[in-house]
PDB file of C-alpha atoms in Angstrom:
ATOM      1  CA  UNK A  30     -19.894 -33.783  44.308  1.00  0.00           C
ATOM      2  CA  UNK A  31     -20.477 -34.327  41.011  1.00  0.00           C
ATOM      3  CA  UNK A  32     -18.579 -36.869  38.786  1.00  0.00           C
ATOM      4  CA  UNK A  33     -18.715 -36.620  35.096  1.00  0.00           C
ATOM      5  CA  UNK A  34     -17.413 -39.959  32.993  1.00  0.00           C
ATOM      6  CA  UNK A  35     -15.653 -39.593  29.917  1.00  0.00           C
ATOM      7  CA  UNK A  36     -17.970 -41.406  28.189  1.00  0.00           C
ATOM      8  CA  UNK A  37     -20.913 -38.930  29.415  1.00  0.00           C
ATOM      9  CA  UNK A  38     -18.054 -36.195  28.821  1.00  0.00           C
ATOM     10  CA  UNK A  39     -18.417 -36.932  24.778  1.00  0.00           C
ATOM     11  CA  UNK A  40     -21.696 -37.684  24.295  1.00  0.00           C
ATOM     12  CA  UNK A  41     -22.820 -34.160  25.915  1.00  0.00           C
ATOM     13  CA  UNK A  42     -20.025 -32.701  23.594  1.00  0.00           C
ATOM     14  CA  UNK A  43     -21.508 -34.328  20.813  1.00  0.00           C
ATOM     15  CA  UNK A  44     -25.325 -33.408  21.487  1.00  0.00           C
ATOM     16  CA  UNK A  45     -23.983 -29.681  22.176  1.00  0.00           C
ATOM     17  CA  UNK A  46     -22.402 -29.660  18.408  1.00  0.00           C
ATOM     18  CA  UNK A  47     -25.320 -31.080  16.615  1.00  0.00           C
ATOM     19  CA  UNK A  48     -27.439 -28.127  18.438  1.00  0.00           C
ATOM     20  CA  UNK A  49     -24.991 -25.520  16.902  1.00  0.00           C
ATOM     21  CA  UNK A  50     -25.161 -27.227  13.912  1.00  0.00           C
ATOM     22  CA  UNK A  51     -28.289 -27.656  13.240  1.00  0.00           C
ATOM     23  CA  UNK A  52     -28.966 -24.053  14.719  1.00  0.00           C
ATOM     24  CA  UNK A  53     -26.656 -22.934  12.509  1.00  0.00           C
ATOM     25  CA  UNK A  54     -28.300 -24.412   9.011  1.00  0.00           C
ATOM     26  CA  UNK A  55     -32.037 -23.490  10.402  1.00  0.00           C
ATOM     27  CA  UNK A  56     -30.516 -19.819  10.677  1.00  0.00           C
ATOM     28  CA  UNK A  57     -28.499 -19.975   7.060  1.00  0.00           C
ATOM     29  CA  UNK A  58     -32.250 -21.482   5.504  1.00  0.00           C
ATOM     30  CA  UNK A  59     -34.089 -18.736   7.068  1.00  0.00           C
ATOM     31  CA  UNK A  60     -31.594 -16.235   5.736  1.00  0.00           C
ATOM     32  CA  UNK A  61     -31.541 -18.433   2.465  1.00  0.00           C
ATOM     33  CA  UNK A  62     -35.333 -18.094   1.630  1.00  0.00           C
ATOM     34  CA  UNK A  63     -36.184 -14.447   3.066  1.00  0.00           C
ATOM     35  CA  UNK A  64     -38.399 -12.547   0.561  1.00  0.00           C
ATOM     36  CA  UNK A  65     -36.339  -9.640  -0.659  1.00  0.00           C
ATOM     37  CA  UNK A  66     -35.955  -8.113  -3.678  1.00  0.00           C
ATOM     38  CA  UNK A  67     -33.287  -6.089  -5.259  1.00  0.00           C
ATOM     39  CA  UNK A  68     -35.070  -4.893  -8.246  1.00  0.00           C
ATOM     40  CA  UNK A  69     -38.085  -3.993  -6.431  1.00  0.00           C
ATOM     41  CA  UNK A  70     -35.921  -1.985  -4.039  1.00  0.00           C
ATOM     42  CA  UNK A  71     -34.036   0.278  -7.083  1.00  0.00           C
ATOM     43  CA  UNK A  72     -37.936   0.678  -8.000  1.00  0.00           C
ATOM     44  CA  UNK A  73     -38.173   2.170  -4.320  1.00  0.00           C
ATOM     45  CA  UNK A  74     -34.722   3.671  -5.136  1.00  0.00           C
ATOM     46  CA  UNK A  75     -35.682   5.674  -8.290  1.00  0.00           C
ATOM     47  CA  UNK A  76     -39.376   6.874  -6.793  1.00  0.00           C
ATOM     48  CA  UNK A  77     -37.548   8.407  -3.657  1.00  0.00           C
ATOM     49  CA  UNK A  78     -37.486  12.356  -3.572  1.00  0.00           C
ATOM     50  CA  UNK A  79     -33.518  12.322  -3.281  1.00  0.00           C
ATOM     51  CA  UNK A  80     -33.486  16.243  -3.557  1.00  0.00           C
ATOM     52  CA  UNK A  81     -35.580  16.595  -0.365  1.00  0.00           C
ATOM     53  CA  UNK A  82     -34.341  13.883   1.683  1.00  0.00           C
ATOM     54  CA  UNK A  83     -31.070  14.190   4.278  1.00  0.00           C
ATOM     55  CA  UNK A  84     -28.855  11.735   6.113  1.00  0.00           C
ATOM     56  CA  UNK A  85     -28.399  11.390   9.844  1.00  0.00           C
ATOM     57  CA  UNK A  86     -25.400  10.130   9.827  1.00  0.00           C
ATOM     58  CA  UNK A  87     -21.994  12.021   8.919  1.00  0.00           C
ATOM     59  CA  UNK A  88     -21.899  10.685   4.545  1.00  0.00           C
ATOM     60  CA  UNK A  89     -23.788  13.041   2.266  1.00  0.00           C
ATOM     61  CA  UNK A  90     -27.289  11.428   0.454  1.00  0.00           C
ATOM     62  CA  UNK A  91     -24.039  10.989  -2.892  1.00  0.00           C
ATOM     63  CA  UNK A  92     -22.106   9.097  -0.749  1.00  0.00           C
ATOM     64  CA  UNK A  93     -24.579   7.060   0.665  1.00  0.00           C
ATOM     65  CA  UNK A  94     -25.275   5.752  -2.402  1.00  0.00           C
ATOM     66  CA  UNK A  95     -22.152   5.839  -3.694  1.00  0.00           C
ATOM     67  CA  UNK A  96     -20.709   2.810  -0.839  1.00  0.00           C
ATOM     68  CA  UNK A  97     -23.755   1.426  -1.488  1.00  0.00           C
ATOM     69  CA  UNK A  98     -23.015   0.743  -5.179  1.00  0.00           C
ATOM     70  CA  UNK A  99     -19.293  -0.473  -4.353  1.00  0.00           C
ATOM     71  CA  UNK A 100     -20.665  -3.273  -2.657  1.00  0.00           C
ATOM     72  CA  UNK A 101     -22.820  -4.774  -4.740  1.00  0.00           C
ATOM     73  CA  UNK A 102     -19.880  -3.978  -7.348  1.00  0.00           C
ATOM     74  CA  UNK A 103     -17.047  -5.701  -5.451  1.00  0.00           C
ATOM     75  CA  UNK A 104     -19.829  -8.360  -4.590  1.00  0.00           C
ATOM     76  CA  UNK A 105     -18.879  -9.166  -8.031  1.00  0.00           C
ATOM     77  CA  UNK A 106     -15.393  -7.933  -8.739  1.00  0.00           C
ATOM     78  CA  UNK A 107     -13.553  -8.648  -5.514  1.00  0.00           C
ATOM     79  CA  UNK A 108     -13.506  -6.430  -2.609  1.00  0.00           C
ATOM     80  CA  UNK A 109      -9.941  -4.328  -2.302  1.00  0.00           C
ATOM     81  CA  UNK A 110      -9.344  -5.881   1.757  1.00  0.00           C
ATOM     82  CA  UNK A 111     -10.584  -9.108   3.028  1.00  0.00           C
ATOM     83  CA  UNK A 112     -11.029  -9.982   6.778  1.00  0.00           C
ATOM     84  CA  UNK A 113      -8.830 -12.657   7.837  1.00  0.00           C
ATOM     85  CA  UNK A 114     -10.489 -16.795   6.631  1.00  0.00           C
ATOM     86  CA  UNK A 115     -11.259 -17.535  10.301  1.00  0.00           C
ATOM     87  CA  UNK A 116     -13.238 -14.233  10.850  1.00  0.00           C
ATOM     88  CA  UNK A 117     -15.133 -14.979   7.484  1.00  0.00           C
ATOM     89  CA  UNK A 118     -15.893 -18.463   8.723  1.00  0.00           C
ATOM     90  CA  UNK A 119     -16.721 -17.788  12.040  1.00  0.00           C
ATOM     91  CA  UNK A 120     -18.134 -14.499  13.442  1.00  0.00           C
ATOM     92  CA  UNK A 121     -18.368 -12.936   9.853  1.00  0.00           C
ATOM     93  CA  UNK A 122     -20.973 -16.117   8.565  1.00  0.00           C
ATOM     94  CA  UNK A 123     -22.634 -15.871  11.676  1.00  0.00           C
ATOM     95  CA  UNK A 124     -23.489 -12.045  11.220  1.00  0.00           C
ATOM     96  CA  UNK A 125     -24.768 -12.747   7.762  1.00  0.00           C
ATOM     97  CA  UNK A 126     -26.963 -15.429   9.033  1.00  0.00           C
ATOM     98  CA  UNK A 127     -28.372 -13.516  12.375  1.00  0.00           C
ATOM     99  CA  UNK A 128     -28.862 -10.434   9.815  1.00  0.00           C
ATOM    100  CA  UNK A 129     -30.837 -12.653   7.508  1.00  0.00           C
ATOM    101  CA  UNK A 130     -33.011 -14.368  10.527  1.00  0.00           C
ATOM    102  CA  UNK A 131     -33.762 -11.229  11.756  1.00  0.00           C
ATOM    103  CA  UNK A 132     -34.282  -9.543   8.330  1.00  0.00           C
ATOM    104  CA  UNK A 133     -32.329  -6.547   9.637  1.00  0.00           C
ATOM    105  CA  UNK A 134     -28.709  -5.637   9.224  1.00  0.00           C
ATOM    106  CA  UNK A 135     -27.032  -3.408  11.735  1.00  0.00           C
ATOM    107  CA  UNK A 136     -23.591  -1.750  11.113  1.00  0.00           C
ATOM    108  CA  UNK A 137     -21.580   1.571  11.461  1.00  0.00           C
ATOM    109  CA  UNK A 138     -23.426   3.772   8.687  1.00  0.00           C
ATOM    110  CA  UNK A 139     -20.042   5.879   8.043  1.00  0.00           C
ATOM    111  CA  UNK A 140     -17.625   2.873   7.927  1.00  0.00           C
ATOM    112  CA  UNK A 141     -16.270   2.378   4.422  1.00  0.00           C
ATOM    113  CA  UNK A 142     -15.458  -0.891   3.117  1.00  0.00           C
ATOM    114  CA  UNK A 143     -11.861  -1.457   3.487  1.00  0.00           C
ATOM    115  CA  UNK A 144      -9.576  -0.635   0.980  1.00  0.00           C
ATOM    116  CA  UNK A 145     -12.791   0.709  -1.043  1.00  0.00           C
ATOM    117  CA  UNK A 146     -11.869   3.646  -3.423  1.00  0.00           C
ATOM    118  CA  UNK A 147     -12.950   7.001  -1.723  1.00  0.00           C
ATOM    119  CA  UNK A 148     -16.225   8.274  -1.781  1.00  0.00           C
ATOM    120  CA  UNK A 149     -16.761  11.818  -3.480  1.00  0.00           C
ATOM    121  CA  UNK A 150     -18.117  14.401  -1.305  1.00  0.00           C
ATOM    122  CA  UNK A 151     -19.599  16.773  -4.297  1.00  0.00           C
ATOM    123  CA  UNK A 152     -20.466  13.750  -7.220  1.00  0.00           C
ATOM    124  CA  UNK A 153     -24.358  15.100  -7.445  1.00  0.00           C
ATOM    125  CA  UNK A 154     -26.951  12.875  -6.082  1.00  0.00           C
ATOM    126  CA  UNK A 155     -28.430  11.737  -9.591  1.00  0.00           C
ATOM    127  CA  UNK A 156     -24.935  10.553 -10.675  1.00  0.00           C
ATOM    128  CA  UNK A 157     -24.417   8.549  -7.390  1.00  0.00           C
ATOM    129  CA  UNK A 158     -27.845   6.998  -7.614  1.00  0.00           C
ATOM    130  CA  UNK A 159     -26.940   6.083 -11.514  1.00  0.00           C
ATOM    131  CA  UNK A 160     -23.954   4.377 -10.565  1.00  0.00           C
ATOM    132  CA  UNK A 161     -26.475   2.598  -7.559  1.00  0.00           C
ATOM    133  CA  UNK A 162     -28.620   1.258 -10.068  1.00  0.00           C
ATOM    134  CA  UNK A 163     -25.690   0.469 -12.849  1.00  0.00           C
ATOM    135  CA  UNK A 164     -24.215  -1.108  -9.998  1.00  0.00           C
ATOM    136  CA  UNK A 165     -27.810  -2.893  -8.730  1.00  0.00           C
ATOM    137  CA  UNK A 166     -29.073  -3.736 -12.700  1.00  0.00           C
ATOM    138  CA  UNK A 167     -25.360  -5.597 -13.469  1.00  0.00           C
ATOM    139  CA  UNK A 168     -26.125  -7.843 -10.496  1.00  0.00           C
ATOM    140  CA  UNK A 169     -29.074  -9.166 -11.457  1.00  0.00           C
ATOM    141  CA  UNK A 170     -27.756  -9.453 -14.800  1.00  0.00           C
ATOM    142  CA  UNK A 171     -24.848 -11.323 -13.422  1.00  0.00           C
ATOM    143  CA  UNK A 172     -24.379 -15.425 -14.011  1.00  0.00           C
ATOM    144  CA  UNK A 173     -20.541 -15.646 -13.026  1.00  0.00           C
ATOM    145  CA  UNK A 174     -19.409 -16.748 -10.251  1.00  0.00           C
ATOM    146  CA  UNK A 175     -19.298 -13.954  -7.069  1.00  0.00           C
ATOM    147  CA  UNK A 176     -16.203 -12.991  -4.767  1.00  0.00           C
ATOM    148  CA  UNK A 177     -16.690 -13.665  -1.626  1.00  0.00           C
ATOM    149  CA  UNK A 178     -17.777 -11.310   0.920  1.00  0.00           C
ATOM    150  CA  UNK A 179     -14.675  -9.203   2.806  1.00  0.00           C
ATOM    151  CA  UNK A 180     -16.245 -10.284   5.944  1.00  0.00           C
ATOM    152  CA  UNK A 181     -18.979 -13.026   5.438  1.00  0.00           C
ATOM    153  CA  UNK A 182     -17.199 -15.043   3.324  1.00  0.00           C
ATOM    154  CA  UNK A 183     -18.661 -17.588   0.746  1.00  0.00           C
ATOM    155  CA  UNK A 184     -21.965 -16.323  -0.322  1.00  0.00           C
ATOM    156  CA  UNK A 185     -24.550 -17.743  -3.187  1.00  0.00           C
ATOM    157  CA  UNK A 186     -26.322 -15.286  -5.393  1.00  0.00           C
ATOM    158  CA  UNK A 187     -29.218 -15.066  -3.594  1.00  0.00           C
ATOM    159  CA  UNK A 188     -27.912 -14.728   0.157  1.00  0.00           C
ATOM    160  CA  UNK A 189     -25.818 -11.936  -1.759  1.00  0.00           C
ATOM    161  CA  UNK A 190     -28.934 -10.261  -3.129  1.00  0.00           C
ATOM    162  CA  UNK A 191     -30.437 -10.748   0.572  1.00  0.00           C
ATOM    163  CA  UNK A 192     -27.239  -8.773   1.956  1.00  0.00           C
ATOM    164  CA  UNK A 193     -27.358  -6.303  -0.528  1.00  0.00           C
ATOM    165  CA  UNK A 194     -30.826  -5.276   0.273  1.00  0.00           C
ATOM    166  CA  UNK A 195     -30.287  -5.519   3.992  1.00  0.00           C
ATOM    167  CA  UNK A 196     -27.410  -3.503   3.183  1.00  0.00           C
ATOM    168  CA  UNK A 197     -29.457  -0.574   1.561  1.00  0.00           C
ATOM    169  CA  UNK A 198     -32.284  -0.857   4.190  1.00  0.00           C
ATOM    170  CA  UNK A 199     -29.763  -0.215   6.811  1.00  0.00           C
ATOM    171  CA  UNK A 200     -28.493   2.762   4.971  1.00  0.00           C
ATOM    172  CA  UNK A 201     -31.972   3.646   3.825  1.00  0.00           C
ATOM    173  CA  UNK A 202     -33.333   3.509   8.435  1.00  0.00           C
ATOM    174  CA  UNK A 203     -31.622   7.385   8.677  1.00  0.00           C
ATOM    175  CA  UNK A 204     -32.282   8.910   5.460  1.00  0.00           C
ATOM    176  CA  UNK A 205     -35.688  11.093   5.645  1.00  0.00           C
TER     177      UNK A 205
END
């Protein structure tokens, strides 16, 4: 039989929570510094042949691109419903991070952001995509400070910019 001290108790403790730590920050750098680019996307964005291309999943192409443009727009203005602190600080931050490690996001494709204003079934694909790249160009543009994230909580401008192209790539995976 086994017999732990206290003393051996703590340090173990201790050595476990630096790990996660320091797991932690080598996930948030790698998510941090990944090469993505928001205004070379809406150049992908504006060369895409919208009027032949469908969507697997149950939105139209227009409101596809419609959510899309929400969140980088309440990325700036505040998003309507916010998960509660400890999800944000907890599972939400460590979604963000895995999704930046793995350079891949992965979420339901017809789940709207909460308390979003309602997509339009008929707004025409060229007006969605305008509001996309209003939405897209006013980012970039932006130097105040950004809300933060209904579920990830906290984020700079540039793990926002990562998130918002992850975002769109997700989207983008069942649109041919």
């Amino acid at each position: 039989m086994a017999v732990f001290s206290r003393r051996g108790f703590i340090r173990a403790s201790l050595l476990g929570s630096g790990a996660v730590v320091l797991g932690g920050i080598a996930v948030k750098t790698v998510a941090d510094q990944s090469d993505v680019s928001l205004s070379a996307l809406k150049d992908e964005l504006n060369a895409m042949p919208w009027a032949s291309l469908t969507n697997a999943g149950s939105w139209n192409i227009s409101q596809v691109l419609q959510h899309l443009a929400q969140s980088i727009d309440y990325s700036m203005d505040g998003y309507p419903q916010m998960k509660p602190e400890w999800f944000r600080l907890t599972a939400g931050s460590a979604a963000f991070n895995v999704f930046g490690a793995m350079g891949k996001m992965r979420h339901p494709l017809d789940q709207e952001i909460p308390g979003a204003t309602p997509l339009v079934v008929q707004m025409p694909v060229a007006d969605a995509l305008a509001q996309l790249n209003m939405a897209i160009d006013r980012f970039l543009q932006n130097t105040a400070p950004l809300a933060p994230h209904f579920a990830y909580g906290d984020l700079s401008q540039r793990q926002y910019e990562t998130a918002h192209w992850l975002h769109i790539r997700n989207h983008l995976g069942i649109i041919a």
